[in-house]
Amino acid sequence: MESAMQLLLAEAGVDITSAAVQAALRRHVMALLSATSGYLQEHSSRPVSSSSVRHQQDEVLAAGSGCSCCCDYQQQQQRHDREQHCVGDHPHQQQHEEGQYVQYVHSVPFMSQCEHHMLPFHGSAHISYLLPKDTGVSCSCKASQQQQQQRPLTQQEAEELVHCYTKRLQVQERITHQVADAVNRLLQPAGVMVVISAAHMCMVARGVENHAGTTSTRAAFGVYQKDARLRCKFLRSLQLLQ
């Protein structure tokens, strides 16, 4: 991949023999592997962490002499992995009672790449879903399998799911529907709603050059699709989450 980047930059007139450019190439390859790691993940079952991209990044580091910023990046990733396995309440995960259901809410920051211009866009994905209040009660009947399937996502699982779809060349509308559909298939909840708010660099660096604007998209299934009151309640609550 570094050779391909060298060819591209050489065609653009960049001096690829520069030590700074050589280091930048290695960092860019690592960033590209991270930004497209969602293609290596599938969510037909409950989310699990994938180490494939980390292995590829290690190979990039091993191929060259490395640099201080690459080592810092690797150490930051290792610290992040350890933190993700800590047990405890998460500031971006909430639950509330909603009639006969329990409402679970996850707020997941993300970074993605616009497939139109290959420029980044970033924001937060807010996920709300409703599960029966008796979810998780042990049972020997056939319903126990469905209850296990309806176990609420942990915050780490929610992040893995969102990143599966955001770490690709994407458009915001597609991410919104993909995340909502994935939660709906995985948990089979009474309802699920996903709201994404993001700022797009393609609107800042080119075109209208809007530095203050954000774009919001939403998708809903089940009771969220049918009940305007539930949708409005969730949308109002996002003022507290953002």
GROMACS .gro file of C-alpha atoms in nm:
model
  242
    1MET     CA    1   0.000   0.000   0.000
    2GLU     CA    2   0.290   0.235   0.068
    3SER     CA    3   0.420   0.174  -0.284
    4ALA     CA    4   0.081   0.265  -0.429
    5MET     CA    5   0.075   0.585  -0.224
    6GLN     CA    6   0.427   0.670  -0.335
    7LEU     CA    7   0.320   0.640  -0.698
    8LEU     CA    8   0.015   0.859  -0.639
    9LEU     CA    9   0.213   1.133  -0.464
   10ALA     CA   10   0.492   1.119  -0.721
   11GLU     CA   11   0.236   1.179  -0.996
   12ALA     CA   12   0.116   1.482  -0.797
   13GLY     CA   13   0.470   1.622  -0.793
   14VAL     CA   14   0.555   1.542  -0.430
   15ASP     CA   15   0.918   1.464  -0.339
   16ILE     CA   16   0.871   1.107  -0.213
   17THR     CA   17   1.239   1.075  -0.116
   18SER     CA   18   1.183   1.310   0.178
   19ALA     CA   19   1.210   1.140   0.517
   20ALA     CA   20   0.904   1.331   0.636
   21VAL     CA   21   0.703   1.210   0.338
   22GLN     CA   22   0.814   0.850   0.393
   23ALA     CA   23   0.697   0.867   0.756
   24ALA     CA   24   0.373   1.032   0.647
   25LEU     CA   25   0.309   0.751   0.397
   26ARG     CA   26   0.332   0.491   0.674
   27ARG     CA   27   0.096   0.689   0.897
   28HIS     CA   28  -0.147   0.739   0.610
   29VAL     CA   29  -0.159   0.366   0.538
   30MET     CA   30  -0.230   0.293   0.903
   31ALA     CA   31  -0.506   0.557   0.906
   32LEU     CA   32  -0.656   0.412   0.588
   33LEU     CA   33  -0.659   0.060   0.734
   34SER     CA   34  -0.835   0.191   1.042
   35ALA     CA   35  -1.085   0.399   0.843
   36THR     CA   36  -1.187   0.098   0.632
   37SER     CA   37  -1.175  -0.174   0.899
   38GLY     CA   38  -1.555  -0.203   0.893
   39TYR     CA   39  -1.530  -0.408   0.573
   40LEU     CA   40  -1.367  -0.685   0.780
   41GLN     CA   41  -1.661  -0.708   1.020
   42GLU     CA   42  -2.004  -0.865   0.994
   43HIS     CA   43  -2.288  -0.845   1.242
   44SER     CA   44  -2.510  -1.144   1.174
   45SER     CA   45  -2.457  -1.228   1.543
   46ARG     CA   46  -2.375  -1.021   1.851
   47PRO     CA   47  -2.078  -0.789   1.794
   48VAL     CA   48  -1.729  -0.907   1.884
   49SER     CA   49  -1.404  -0.715   1.860
   50SER     CA   50  -1.190  -0.777   1.555
   51SER     CA   51  -0.809  -0.770   1.576
   52SER     CA   52  -0.757  -0.798   1.198
   53VAL     CA   53  -0.693  -0.429   1.144
   54ARG     CA   54  -0.461  -0.409   1.445
   55HIS     CA   55  -0.261  -0.699   1.298
   56GLN     CA   56  -0.235  -0.517   0.964
   57GLN     CA   57  -0.120  -0.199   1.139
   58ASP     CA   58   0.145  -0.397   1.330
   59GLU     CA   59   0.271  -0.533   0.999
   60VAL     CA   60   0.300  -0.178   0.863
   61LEU     CA   61   0.506  -0.077   1.167
   62ALA     CA   62   0.725  -0.386   1.136
   63ALA     CA   63   0.790  -0.314   0.768
   64GLY     CA   64   0.959   0.017   0.848
   65SER     CA   65   1.169   0.170   1.117
   66GLY     CA   66   0.864   0.331   1.270
   67CYS     CA   67   0.850   0.673   1.434
   68SER     CA   68   0.755   0.824   1.766
   69CYS     CA   69   0.403   0.920   1.655
   70CYS     CA   70   0.337   0.567   1.525
   71CYS     CA   71   0.451   0.421   1.857
   72ASP     CA   72   0.233   0.670   2.045
   73TYR     CA   73  -0.063   0.570   1.828
   74GLN     CA   74  -0.005   0.202   1.904
   75GLN     CA   75   0.018   0.269   2.278
   76GLN     CA   76  -0.302   0.475   2.270
   77GLN     CA   77  -0.484   0.189   2.094
   78GLN     CA   78  -0.362  -0.059   2.356
   79ARG     CA   79  -0.482   0.167   2.639
   80HIS     CA   80  -0.817   0.209   2.462
   81ASP     CA   81  -0.856  -0.170   2.435
   82ARG     CA   82  -0.792  -0.213   2.807
   83GLU     CA   83  -1.044   0.059   2.893
   84GLN     CA   84  -1.308  -0.102   2.671
   85HIS     CA   85  -1.294  -0.420   2.882
   86CYS     CA   86  -1.350  -0.240   3.213
   87VAL     CA   87  -1.685  -0.315   3.375
   88GLY     CA   88  -1.901  -0.029   3.501
   89ASP     CA   89  -2.153   0.238   3.409
   90HIS     CA   90  -2.084   0.427   3.088
   91PRO     CA   91  -2.173   0.795   3.043
   92HIS     CA   92  -2.310   0.725   2.693
   93GLN     CA   93  -2.537   0.437   2.797
   94GLN     CA   94  -2.875   0.486   2.966
   95GLN     CA   95  -3.193   0.295   3.040
   96HIS     CA   96  -3.544   0.407   3.133
   97GLU     CA   97  -3.880   0.239   3.183
   98GLU     CA   98  -4.130   0.299   2.904
   99GLY     CA   99  -4.464   0.132   2.978
  100GLN     CA  100  -4.423  -0.245   2.950
  101TYR     CA  101  -4.072  -0.200   2.807
  102VAL     CA  102  -3.730  -0.086   2.917
  103GLN     CA  103  -3.574   0.177   2.691
  104TYR     CA  104  -3.200   0.143   2.632
  105VAL     CA  105  -3.005   0.432   2.484
  106HIS     CA  106  -2.649   0.437   2.350
  107SER     CA  107  -2.461   0.739   2.220
  108VAL     CA  108  -2.160   0.647   2.006
  109PRO     CA  109  -1.914   0.904   1.862
  110PHE     CA  110  -1.779   0.804   1.522
  111MET     CA  111  -1.559   0.907   1.231
  112SER     CA  112  -1.632   0.794   0.876
  113GLN     CA  113  -1.522   0.865   0.519
  114CYS     CA  114  -1.754   1.016   0.259
  115GLU     CA  115  -1.770   0.786  -0.042
  116HIS     CA  116  -1.834   1.083  -0.273
  117HIS     CA  117  -1.515   1.277  -0.196
  118MET     CA  118  -1.316   1.047   0.038
  119LEU     CA  119  -1.315   1.321   0.301
  120PRO     CA  120  -1.401   1.255   0.666
  121PHE     CA  121  -1.727   1.326   0.842
  122HIS     CA  122  -1.782   1.283   1.213
  123GLY     CA  123  -2.055   1.297   1.472
  124SER     CA  124  -2.259   1.078   1.706
  125ALA     CA  125  -2.496   0.788   1.651
  126HIS     CA  126  -2.779   0.778   1.907
  127ILE     CA  127  -2.947   0.437   1.936
  128SER     CA  128  -3.267   0.370   2.131
  129TYR     CA  129  -3.448   0.037   2.153
  130LEU     CA  130  -3.725  -0.114   2.366
  131LEU     CA  131  -3.703  -0.458   2.528
  132PRO     CA  132  -3.959  -0.631   2.754
  133LYS     CA  133  -3.912  -0.562   3.125
  134ASP     CA  134  -3.864  -0.932   3.200
  135THR     CA  135  -3.568  -0.960   2.958
  136GLY     CA  136  -3.285  -1.162   3.106
  137VAL     CA  137  -3.493  -1.371   3.350
  138SER     CA  138  -3.366  -1.729   3.346
  139CYS     CA  139  -3.611  -1.983   3.205
  140SER     CA  140  -3.597  -2.344   3.088
  141CYS     CA  141  -3.867  -2.302   2.822
  142LYS     CA  142  -3.823  -2.212   2.455
  143ALA     CA  143  -3.867  -1.845   2.539
  144SER     CA  144  -3.524  -1.847   2.708
  145GLN     CA  145  -3.354  -1.848   2.368
  146GLN     CA  146  -3.541  -1.534   2.265
  147GLN     CA  147  -3.467  -1.370   2.601
  148GLN     CA  148  -3.097  -1.438   2.553
  149GLN     CA  149  -3.117  -1.288   2.205
  150GLN     CA  150  -3.287  -0.981   2.354
  151ARG     CA  151  -3.017  -0.918   2.613
  152PRO     CA  152  -2.939  -0.547   2.580
  153LEU     CA  153  -2.618  -0.444   2.411
  154THR     CA  154  -2.327  -0.334   2.624
  155GLN     CA  155  -2.178   0.003   2.536
  156GLN     CA  156  -1.876  -0.173   2.385
  157GLU     CA  157  -2.102  -0.388   2.165
  158ALA     CA  158  -2.292  -0.078   2.053
  159GLU     CA  159  -1.964   0.090   1.961
  160GLU     CA  160  -1.843  -0.216   1.771
  161LEU     CA  161  -2.170  -0.230   1.579
  162VAL     CA  162  -2.162   0.139   1.485
  163HIS     CA  163  -1.795   0.125   1.387
  164CYS     CA  164  -1.861  -0.178   1.167
  165TYR     CA  165  -2.065   0.049   0.939
  166THR     CA  166  -1.889   0.384   0.988
  167LYS     CA  167  -1.535   0.258   0.923
  168ARG     CA  168  -1.602   0.232   0.552
  169LEU     CA  169  -1.656   0.461   0.255
  170GLN     CA  170  -2.007   0.570   0.345
  171VAL     CA  171  -2.297   0.813   0.326
  172GLN     CA  172  -2.475   0.918   0.645
  173GLU     CA  173  -2.821   0.807   0.538
  174ARG     CA  174  -2.699   0.454   0.469
  175ILE     CA  175  -2.521   0.428   0.806
  176THR     CA  176  -2.840   0.532   0.985
  177HIS     CA  177  -3.049   0.260   0.822
  178GLN     CA  178  -2.776  -0.005   0.850
  179VAL     CA  179  -2.731   0.049   1.224
  180ALA     CA  180  -3.108   0.050   1.287
  181ASP     CA  181  -3.155  -0.264   1.078
  182ALA     CA  182  -2.864  -0.441   1.254
  183VAL     CA  183  -3.005  -0.368   1.602
  184ASN     CA  184  -3.350  -0.477   1.485
  185ARG     CA  185  -3.215  -0.808   1.352
  186LEU     CA  186  -2.985  -0.879   1.647
  187LEU     CA  187  -3.223  -0.804   1.932
  188GLN     CA  188  -3.570  -0.823   1.773
  189PRO     CA  189  -3.686  -0.540   2.002
  190ALA     CA  190  -4.034  -0.393   2.018
  191GLY     CA  191  -3.890  -0.088   1.850
  192VAL     CA  192  -3.561   0.072   1.753
  193MET     CA  193  -3.471   0.424   1.648
  194VAL     CA  194  -3.136   0.560   1.535
  195VAL     CA  195  -3.053   0.928   1.500
  196ILE     CA  196  -2.720   1.042   1.358
  197SER     CA  197  -2.590   1.398   1.364
  198ALA     CA  198  -2.264   1.467   1.181
  199ALA     CA  199  -2.045   1.739   1.034
  200HIS     CA  200  -1.904   1.676   0.686
  201MET     CA  201  -1.560   1.795   0.578
  202CYS     CA  202  -1.673   1.784   0.214
  203MET     CA  203  -1.905   2.074   0.305
  204VAL     CA  204  -1.621   2.260   0.479
  205ALA     CA  205  -1.324   2.210   0.245
  206ARG     CA  206  -1.515   2.243  -0.082
  207GLY     CA  207  -1.852   2.335  -0.228
  208VAL     CA  208  -2.057   2.556   0.006
  209GLU     CA  209  -1.772   2.573   0.264
  210ASN     CA  210  -2.018   2.562   0.553
  211HIS     CA  211  -1.813   2.555   0.875
  212ALA     CA  212  -2.103   2.547   1.122
  213GLY     CA  213  -2.360   2.313   0.975
  214THR     CA  214  -2.444   1.958   1.077
  215THR     CA  215  -2.670   1.703   0.913
  216SER     CA  216  -2.920   1.484   1.103
  217THR     CA  217  -3.073   1.161   0.977
  218ARG     CA  218  -3.300   0.906   1.146
  219ALA     CA  219  -3.447   0.560   1.094
  220ALA     CA  220  -3.708   0.372   1.296
  221PHE     CA  221  -3.860   0.024   1.321
  222GLY     CA  222  -4.145  -0.127   1.522
  223VAL     CA  223  -4.331   0.089   1.773
  224TYR     CA  224  -4.094   0.380   1.707
  225GLN     CA  225  -4.210   0.378   1.347
  226LYS     CA  226  -4.577   0.374   1.449
  227ASP     CA  227  -4.580   0.597   1.758
  228ALA     CA  228  -4.500   0.965   1.698
  229ARG     CA  229  -4.503   1.031   2.073
  230LEU     CA  230  -4.213   0.789   2.130
  231ARG     CA  231  -4.017   0.938   1.841
  232CYS     CA  232  -4.064   1.293   1.970
  233LYS     CA  233  -3.972   1.191   2.324
  234PHE     CA  234  -3.646   1.038   2.207
  235LEU     CA  235  -3.562   1.335   1.984
  236ARG     CA  236  -3.622   1.575   2.273
  237SER     CA  237  -3.399   1.368   2.501
  238LEU     CA  238  -3.107   1.407   2.259
  239GLN     CA  239  -3.074   1.768   2.368
  240LEU     CA  240  -2.943   1.624   2.698
  241LEU     CA  241  -2.711   1.373   2.531
  242GLN     CA  242  -2.539   1.602   2.284
   0.00000   0.00000   0.00000
